[in-house]
mmCIF file of C-alpha atoms in Angstrom:
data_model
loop_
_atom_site.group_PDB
_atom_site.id
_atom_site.type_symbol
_atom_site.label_atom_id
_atom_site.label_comp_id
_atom_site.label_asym_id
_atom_site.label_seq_id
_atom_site.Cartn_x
_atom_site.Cartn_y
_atom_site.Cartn_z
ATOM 1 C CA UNK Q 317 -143.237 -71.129 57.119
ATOM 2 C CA UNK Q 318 -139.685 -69.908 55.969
ATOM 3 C CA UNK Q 319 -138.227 -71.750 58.767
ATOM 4 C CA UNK Q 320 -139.896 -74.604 57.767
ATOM 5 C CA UNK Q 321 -138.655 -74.685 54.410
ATOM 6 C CA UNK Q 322 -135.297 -74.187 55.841
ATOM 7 C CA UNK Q 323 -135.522 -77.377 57.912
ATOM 8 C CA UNK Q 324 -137.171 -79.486 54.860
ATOM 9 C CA UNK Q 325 -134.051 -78.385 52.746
ATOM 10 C CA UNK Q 326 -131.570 -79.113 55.199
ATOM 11 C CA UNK Q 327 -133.064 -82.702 56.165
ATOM 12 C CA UNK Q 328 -132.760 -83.120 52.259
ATOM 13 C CA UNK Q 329 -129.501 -82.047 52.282
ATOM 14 C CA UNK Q 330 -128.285 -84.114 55.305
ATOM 15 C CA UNK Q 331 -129.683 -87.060 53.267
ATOM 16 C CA UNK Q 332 -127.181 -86.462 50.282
ATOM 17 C CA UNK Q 333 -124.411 -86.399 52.331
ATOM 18 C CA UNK Q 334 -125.120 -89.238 54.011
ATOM 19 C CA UNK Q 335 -125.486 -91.193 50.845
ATOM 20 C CA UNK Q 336 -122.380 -89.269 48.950
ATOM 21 C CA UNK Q 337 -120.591 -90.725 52.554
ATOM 22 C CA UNK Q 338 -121.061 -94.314 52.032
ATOM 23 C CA UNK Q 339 -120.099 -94.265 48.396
ATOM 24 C CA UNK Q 340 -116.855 -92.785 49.626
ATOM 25 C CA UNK Q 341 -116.368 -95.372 51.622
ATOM 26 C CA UNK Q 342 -117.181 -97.836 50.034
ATOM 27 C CA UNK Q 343 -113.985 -96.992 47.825
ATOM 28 C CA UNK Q 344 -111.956 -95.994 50.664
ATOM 29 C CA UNK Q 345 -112.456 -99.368 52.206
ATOM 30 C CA UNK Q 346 -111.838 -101.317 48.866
ATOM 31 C CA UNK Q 347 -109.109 -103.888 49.172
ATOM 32 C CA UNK Q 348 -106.277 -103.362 47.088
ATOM 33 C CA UNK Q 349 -106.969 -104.941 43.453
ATOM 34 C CA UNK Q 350 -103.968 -107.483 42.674
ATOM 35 C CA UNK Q 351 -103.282 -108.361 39.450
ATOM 36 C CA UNK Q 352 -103.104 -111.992 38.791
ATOM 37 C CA UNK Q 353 -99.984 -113.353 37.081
ATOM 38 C CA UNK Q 354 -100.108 -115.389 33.820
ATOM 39 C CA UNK Q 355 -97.363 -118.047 32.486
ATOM 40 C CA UNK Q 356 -94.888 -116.648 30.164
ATOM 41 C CA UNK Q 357 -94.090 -118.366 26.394
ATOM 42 C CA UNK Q 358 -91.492 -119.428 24.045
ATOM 43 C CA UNK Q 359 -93.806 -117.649 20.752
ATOM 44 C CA UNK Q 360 -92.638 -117.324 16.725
ATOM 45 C CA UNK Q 361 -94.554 -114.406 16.516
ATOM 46 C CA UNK Q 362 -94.371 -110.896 18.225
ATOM 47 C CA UNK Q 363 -98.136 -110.874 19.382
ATOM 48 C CA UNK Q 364 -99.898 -114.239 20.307
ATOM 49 C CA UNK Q 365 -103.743 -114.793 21.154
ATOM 50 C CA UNK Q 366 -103.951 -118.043 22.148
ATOM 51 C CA UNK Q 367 -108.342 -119.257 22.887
ATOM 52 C CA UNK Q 368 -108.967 -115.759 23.971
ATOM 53 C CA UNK Q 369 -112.388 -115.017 25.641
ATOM 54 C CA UNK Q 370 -113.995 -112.161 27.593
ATOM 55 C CA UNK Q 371 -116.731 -111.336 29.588
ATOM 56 C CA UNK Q 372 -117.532 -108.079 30.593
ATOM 57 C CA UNK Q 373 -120.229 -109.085 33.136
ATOM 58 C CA UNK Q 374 -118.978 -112.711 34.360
ATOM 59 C CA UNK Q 375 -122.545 -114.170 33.335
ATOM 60 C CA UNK Q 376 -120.946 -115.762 30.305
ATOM 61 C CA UNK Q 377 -121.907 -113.360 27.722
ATOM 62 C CA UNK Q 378 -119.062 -113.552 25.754
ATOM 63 C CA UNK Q 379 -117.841 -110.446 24.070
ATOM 64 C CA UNK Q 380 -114.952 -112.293 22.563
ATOM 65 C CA UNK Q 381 -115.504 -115.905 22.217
ATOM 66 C CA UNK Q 382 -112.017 -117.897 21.784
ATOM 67 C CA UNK Q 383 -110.125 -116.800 19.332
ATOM 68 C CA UNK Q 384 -106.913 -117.201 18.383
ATOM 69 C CA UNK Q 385 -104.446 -115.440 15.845
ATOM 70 C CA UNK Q 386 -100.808 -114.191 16.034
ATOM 71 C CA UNK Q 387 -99.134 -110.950 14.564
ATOM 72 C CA UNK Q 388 -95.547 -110.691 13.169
ATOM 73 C CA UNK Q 389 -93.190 -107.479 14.489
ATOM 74 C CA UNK Q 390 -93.413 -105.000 12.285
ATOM 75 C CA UNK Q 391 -96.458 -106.320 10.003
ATOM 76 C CA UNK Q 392 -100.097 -103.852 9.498
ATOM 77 C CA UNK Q 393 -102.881 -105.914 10.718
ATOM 78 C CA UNK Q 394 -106.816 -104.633 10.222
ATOM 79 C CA UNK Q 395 -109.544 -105.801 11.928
ATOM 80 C CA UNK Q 396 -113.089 -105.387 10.796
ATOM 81 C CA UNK Q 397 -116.512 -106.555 11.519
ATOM 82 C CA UNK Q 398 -119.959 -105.240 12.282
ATOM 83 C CA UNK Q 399 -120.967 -103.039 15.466
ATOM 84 C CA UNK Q 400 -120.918 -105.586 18.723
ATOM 85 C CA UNK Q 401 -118.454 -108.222 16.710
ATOM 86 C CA UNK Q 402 -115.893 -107.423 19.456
ATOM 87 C CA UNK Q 403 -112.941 -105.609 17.576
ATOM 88 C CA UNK Q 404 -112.962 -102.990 20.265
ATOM 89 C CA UNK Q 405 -112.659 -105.670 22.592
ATOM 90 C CA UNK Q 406 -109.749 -107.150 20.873
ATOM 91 C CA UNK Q 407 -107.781 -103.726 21.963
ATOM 92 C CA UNK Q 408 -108.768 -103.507 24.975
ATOM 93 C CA UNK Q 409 -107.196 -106.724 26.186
ATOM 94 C CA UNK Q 410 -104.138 -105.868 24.260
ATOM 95 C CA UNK Q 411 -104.122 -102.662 26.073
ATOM 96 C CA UNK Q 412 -104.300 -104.354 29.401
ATOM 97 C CA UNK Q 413 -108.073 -102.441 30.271
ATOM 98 C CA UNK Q 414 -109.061 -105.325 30.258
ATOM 99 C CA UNK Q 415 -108.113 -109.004 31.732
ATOM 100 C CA UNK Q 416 -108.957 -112.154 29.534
ATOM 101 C CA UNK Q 417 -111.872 -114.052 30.863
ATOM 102 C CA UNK Q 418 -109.789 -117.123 29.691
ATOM 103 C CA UNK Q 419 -107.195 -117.990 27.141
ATOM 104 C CA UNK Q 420 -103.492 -116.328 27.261
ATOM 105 C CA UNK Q 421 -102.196 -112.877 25.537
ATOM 106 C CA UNK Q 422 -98.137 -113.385 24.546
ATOM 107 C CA UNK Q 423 -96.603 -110.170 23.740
ATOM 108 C CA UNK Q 424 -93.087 -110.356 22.567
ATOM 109 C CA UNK Q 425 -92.961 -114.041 24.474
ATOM 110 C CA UNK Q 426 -94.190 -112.304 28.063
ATOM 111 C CA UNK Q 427 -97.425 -112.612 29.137
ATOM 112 C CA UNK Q 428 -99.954 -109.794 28.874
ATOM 113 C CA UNK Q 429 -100.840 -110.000 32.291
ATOM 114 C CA UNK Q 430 -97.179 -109.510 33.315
ATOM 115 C CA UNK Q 431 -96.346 -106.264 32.285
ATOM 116 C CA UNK Q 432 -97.119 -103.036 34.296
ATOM 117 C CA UNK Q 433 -99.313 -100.437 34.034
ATOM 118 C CA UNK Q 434 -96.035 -98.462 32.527
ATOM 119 C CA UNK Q 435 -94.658 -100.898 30.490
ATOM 120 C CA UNK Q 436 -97.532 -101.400 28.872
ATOM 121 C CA UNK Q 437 -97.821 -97.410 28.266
ATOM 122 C CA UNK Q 438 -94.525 -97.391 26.894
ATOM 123 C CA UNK Q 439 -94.967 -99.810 24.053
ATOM 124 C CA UNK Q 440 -98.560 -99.497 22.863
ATOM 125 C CA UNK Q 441 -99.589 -96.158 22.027
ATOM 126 C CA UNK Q 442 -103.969 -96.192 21.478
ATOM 127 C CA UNK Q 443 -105.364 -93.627 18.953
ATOM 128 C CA UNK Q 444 -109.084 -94.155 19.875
ATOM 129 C CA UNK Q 445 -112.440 -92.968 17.426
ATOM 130 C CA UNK Q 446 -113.498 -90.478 19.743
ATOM 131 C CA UNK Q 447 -110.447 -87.776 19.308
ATOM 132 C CA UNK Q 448 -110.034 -85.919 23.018
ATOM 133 C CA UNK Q 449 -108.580 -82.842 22.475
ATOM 134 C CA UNK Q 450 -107.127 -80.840 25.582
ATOM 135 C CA UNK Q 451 -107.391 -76.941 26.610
ATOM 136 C CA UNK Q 452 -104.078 -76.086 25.672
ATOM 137 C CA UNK Q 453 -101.795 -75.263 21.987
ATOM 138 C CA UNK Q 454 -101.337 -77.774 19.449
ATOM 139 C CA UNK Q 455 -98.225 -78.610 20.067
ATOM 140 C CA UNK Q 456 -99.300 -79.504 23.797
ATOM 141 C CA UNK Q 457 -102.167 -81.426 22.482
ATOM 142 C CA UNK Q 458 -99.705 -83.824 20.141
ATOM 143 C CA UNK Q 459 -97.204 -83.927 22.861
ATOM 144 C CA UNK Q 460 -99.644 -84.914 25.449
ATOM 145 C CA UNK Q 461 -97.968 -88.413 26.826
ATOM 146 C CA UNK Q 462 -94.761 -87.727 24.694
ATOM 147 C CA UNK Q 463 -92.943 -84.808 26.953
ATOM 148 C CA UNK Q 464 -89.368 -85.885 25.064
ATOM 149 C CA UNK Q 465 -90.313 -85.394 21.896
ATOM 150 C CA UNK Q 466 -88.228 -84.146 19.683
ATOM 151 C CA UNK Q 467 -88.658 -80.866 16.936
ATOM 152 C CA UNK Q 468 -87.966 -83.536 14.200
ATOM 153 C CA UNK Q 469 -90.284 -86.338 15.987
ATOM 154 C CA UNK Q 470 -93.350 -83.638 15.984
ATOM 155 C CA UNK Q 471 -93.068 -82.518 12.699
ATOM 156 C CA UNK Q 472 -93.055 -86.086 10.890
ATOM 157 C CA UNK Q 473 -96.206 -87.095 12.691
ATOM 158 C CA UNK Q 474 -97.586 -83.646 11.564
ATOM 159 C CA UNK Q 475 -96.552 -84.643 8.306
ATOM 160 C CA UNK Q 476 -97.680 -88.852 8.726
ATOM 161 C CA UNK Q 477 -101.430 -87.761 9.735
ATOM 162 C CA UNK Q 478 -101.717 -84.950 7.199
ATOM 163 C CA UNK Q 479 -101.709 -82.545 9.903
ATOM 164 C CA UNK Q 480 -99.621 -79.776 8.369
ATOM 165 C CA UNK Q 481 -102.303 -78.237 6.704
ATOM 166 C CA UNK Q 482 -104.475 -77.512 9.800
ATOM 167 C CA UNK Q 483 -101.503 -76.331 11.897
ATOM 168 C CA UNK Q 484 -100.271 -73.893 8.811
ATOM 169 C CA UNK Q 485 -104.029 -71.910 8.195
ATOM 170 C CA UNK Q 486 -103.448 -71.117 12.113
ATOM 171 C CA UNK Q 487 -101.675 -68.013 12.908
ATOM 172 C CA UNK Q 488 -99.966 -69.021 15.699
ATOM 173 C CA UNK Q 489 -98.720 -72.379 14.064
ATOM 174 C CA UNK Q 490 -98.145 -75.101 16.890
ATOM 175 C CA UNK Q 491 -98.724 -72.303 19.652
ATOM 176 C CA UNK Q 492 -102.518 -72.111 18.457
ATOM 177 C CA UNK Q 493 -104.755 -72.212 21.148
ATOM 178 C CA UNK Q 494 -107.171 -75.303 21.490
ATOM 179 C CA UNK Q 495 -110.089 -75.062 23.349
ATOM 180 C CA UNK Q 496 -111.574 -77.697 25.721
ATOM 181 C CA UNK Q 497 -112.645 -81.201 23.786
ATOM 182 C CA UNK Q 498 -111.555 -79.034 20.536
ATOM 183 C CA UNK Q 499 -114.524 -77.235 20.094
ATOM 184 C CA UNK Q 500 -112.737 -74.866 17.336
ATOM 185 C CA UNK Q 501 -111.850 -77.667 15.689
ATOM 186 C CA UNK Q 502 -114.148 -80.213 13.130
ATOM 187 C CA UNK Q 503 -114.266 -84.075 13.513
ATOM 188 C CA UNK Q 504 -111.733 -84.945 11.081
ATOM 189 C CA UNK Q 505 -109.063 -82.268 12.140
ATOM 190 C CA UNK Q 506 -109.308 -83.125 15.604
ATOM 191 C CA UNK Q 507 -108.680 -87.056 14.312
ATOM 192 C CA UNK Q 508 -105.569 -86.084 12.380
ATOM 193 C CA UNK Q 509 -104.210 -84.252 15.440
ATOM 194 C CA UNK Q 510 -104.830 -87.513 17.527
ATOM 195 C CA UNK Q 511 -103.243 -89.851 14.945
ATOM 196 C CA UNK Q 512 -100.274 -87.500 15.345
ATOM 197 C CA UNK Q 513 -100.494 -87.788 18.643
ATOM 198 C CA UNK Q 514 -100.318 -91.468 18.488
ATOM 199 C CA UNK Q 515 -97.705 -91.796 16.029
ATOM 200 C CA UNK Q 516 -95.154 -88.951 18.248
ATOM 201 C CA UNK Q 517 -94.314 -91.860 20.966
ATOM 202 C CA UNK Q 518 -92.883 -93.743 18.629
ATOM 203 C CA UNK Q 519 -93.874 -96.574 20.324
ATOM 204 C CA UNK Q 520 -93.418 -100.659 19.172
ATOM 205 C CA UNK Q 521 -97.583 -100.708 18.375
ATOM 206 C CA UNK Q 522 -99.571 -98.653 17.557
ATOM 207 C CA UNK Q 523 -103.241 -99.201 17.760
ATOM 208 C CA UNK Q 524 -105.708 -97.057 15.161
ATOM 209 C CA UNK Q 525 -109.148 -97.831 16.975
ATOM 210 C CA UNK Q 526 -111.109 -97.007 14.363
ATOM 211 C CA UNK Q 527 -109.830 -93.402 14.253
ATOM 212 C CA UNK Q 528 -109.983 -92.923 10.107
ATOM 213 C CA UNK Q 529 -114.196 -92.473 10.802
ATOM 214 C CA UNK Q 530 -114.441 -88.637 10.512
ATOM 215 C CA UNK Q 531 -111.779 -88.520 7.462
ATOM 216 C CA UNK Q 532 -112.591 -88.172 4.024
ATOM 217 C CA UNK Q 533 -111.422 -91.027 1.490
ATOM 218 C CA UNK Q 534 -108.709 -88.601 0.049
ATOM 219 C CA UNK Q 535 -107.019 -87.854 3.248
ATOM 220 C CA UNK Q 536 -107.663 -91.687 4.394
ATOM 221 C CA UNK Q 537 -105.679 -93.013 1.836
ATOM 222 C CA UNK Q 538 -102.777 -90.031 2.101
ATOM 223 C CA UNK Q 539 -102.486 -91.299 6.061
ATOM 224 C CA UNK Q 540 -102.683 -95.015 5.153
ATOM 225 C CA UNK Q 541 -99.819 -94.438 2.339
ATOM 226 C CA UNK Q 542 -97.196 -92.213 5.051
ATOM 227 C CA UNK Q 543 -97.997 -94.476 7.879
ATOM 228 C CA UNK Q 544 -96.649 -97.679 5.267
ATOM 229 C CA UNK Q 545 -93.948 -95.315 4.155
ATOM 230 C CA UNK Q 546 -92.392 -93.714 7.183
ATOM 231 C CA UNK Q 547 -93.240 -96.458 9.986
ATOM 232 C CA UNK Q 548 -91.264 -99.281 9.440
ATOM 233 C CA UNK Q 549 -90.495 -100.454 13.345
ATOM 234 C CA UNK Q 550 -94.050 -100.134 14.628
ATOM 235 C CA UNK Q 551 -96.643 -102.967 14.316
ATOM 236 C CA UNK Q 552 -100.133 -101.622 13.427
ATOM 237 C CA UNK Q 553 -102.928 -102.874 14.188
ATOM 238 C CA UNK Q 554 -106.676 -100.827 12.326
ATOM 239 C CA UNK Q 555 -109.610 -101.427 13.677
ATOM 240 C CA UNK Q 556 -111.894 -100.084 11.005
ATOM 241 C CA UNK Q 557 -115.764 -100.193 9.789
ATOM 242 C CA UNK Q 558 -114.133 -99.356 6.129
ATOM 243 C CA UNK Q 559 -112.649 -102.091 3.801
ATOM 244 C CA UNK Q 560 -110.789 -99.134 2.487
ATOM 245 C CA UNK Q 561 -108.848 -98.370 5.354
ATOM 246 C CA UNK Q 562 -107.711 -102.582 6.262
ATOM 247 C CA UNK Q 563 -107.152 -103.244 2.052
ATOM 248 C CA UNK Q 564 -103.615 -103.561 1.992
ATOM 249 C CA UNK Q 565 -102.758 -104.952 5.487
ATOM 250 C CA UNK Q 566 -100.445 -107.997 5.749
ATOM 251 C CA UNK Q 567 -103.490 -110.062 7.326
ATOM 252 C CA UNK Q 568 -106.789 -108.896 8.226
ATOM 253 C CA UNK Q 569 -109.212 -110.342 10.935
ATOM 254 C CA UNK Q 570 -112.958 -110.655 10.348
ATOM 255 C CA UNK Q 571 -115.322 -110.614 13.675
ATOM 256 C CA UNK Q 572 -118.645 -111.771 13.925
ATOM 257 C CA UNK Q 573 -120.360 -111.921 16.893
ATOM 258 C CA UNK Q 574 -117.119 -112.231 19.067
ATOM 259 C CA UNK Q 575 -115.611 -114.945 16.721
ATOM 260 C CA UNK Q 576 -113.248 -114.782 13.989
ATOM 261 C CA UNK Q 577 -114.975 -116.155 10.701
ATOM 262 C CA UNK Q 578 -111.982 -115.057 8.417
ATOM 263 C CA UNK Q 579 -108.486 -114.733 8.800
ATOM 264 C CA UNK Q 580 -106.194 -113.337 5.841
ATOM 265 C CA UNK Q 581 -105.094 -110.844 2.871
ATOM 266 C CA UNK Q 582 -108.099 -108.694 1.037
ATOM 267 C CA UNK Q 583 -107.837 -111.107 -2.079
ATOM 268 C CA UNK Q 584 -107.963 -114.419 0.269
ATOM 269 C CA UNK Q 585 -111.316 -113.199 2.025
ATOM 270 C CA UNK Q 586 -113.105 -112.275 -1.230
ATOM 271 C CA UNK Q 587 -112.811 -115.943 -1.377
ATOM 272 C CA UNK Q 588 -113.086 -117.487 1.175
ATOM 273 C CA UNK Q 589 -115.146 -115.678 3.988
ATOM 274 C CA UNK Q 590 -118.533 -114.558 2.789
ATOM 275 C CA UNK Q 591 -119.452 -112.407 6.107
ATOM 276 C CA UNK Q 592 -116.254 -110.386 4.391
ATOM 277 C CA UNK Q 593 -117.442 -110.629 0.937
ATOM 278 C CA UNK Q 594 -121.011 -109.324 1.781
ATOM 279 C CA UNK Q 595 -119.139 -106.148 3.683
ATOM 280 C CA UNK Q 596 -117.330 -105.660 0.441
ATOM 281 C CA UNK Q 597 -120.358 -105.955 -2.105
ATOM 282 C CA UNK Q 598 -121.552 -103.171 0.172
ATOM 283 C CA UNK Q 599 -118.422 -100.783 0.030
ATOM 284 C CA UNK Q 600 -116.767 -101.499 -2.899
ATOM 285 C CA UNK Q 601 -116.853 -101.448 -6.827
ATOM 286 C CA UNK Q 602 -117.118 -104.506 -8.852
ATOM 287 C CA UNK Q 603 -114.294 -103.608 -10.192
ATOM 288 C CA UNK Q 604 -112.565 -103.132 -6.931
ATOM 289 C CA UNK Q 605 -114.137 -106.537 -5.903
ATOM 290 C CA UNK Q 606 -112.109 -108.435 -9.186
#
């Protein structure tokens, strides 16, 4: 009977690994993906969407449903909307994760689908809502992706993302230990550490994927204010659920269901796009809403 067993368990097992073989290769036989190429443009502005659209699945369900709107060097753009509007999607093509369905992406007059893998890294630095924290110190964690930094370049994103206070109740300062996915750290400490993480690159833009979530209003507004202060070079683009966070941004972008139904300052969209007004009525104080 034991020998049995034996022979049941290793037909089982002789089953797996026959199975785990073909997915292997299946990969290993994969031809090599090639990027296509995309036509460069003459643009006034730094960042250009130009009848954007995307499909995840090819079966033309759009997430993003051509749209179009352009960003200025240097400007604060925030993008808001409801859950499935598509703002994620927005940064993911800007990213490069991602390859338009159809429409073209101009970034500083070269098309998106024209830069590298590493050219893309070094000028778009991606502070996403779900903070990732490594096994490592502090200091490792906010230099992760930003080897060169400098003494003076870590401590003024410390300062930027409000970070000081975490990194002074530690004993060890910068050397503290963090442990794997930040488990002795809460929600919004591990966010500030990521925002500083972000903000350390120094890189032309700087995308804030809805990464203000686990912060309280206080320390929201403390970020928002030093990032307007102290980053004057970097275009920034917030992708928020908060009016709050988007309020004083040069222009902000309203999604709804993969379209853009609004396109402007706070004041402008009170006006003018009701899908923003109704978001507002919901978040904000009639006084805030004058």
């Amino acid at each position: 009977l034991v020998e049995l067993i034996k022979l049941a368990n290793l037909i089982i097992t002789e089953m797996k690994a026959i199975a785990s073989k073909n997915r292997v290769d299946a990969i290993l036989t994969m031809e090599e993906y090639k990027k296509p190429k995309g036509k460069d443009k003459k643009c006034d502005h730094y960042i250009t969407f130009e009848n954007v659209s995307l499909s995840y699945n090819k079966n033309n369900e759009y997430s993003l449903n051509n749209i179009s709107f352009t960003v200025d060097k240097g400007d604060t753009v925030g993008i808001i909307g409801g859950t499935g509007s598509g703002k994620t999607s927005v940064m993911n093509l800007l990213c490069g994760f991602y390859e338009p369905t159809s429409g073209d992406i101009i970034l500083n007059d070269k098309n998106i689908l024209n830069y590298s893998d590493e050219e893309l890294n070094d000028n778009i630095s991606v502070v996403m809502q779900k903070a990732t924290m490594f096994s490592g110190t502090v200091k490792e964690n906010i230099t992760f992706g930003a080897k060169n930094a400098t003494a003076e370049d870590i401590e003024k994103s410390i300062e930027i993302s409000q970070s000081k206070e975490i990194i002074s109740n530690k004993s060890k300062g910068l050397d503290e230990v963090i442990l794997e996915q930040g488990k002795n750290l809460s929600g919004g400490q591990k966010q500030r550490l990521s925002i500083a993480r972000g903000i350390v690159r120094n890189t032309p833009i700087l995308i804030l994927d809805d990464s203000f979530s686990a912060l309280d209003f206080k320390t929201d507004v403390a970020v928002r204010k030093a990032l307007s202060e102290n980053i004057k070079n970097s275009t920034i683009l917030i992708v928020a659920q908060r009016i709050s966070t988007v309020l004083n941004a040069e222009q902000i972008l309203v999604l709804d269901n993969g379209k853009i139904v609004g396109k402007g300052t706070h004041k402008e969209l009170l006006n003018n796009c009701q899908v923003y007004r109704d978001i507002a009525e919901s978040q904000l104080s009639k006084e805030e809403l004058q």
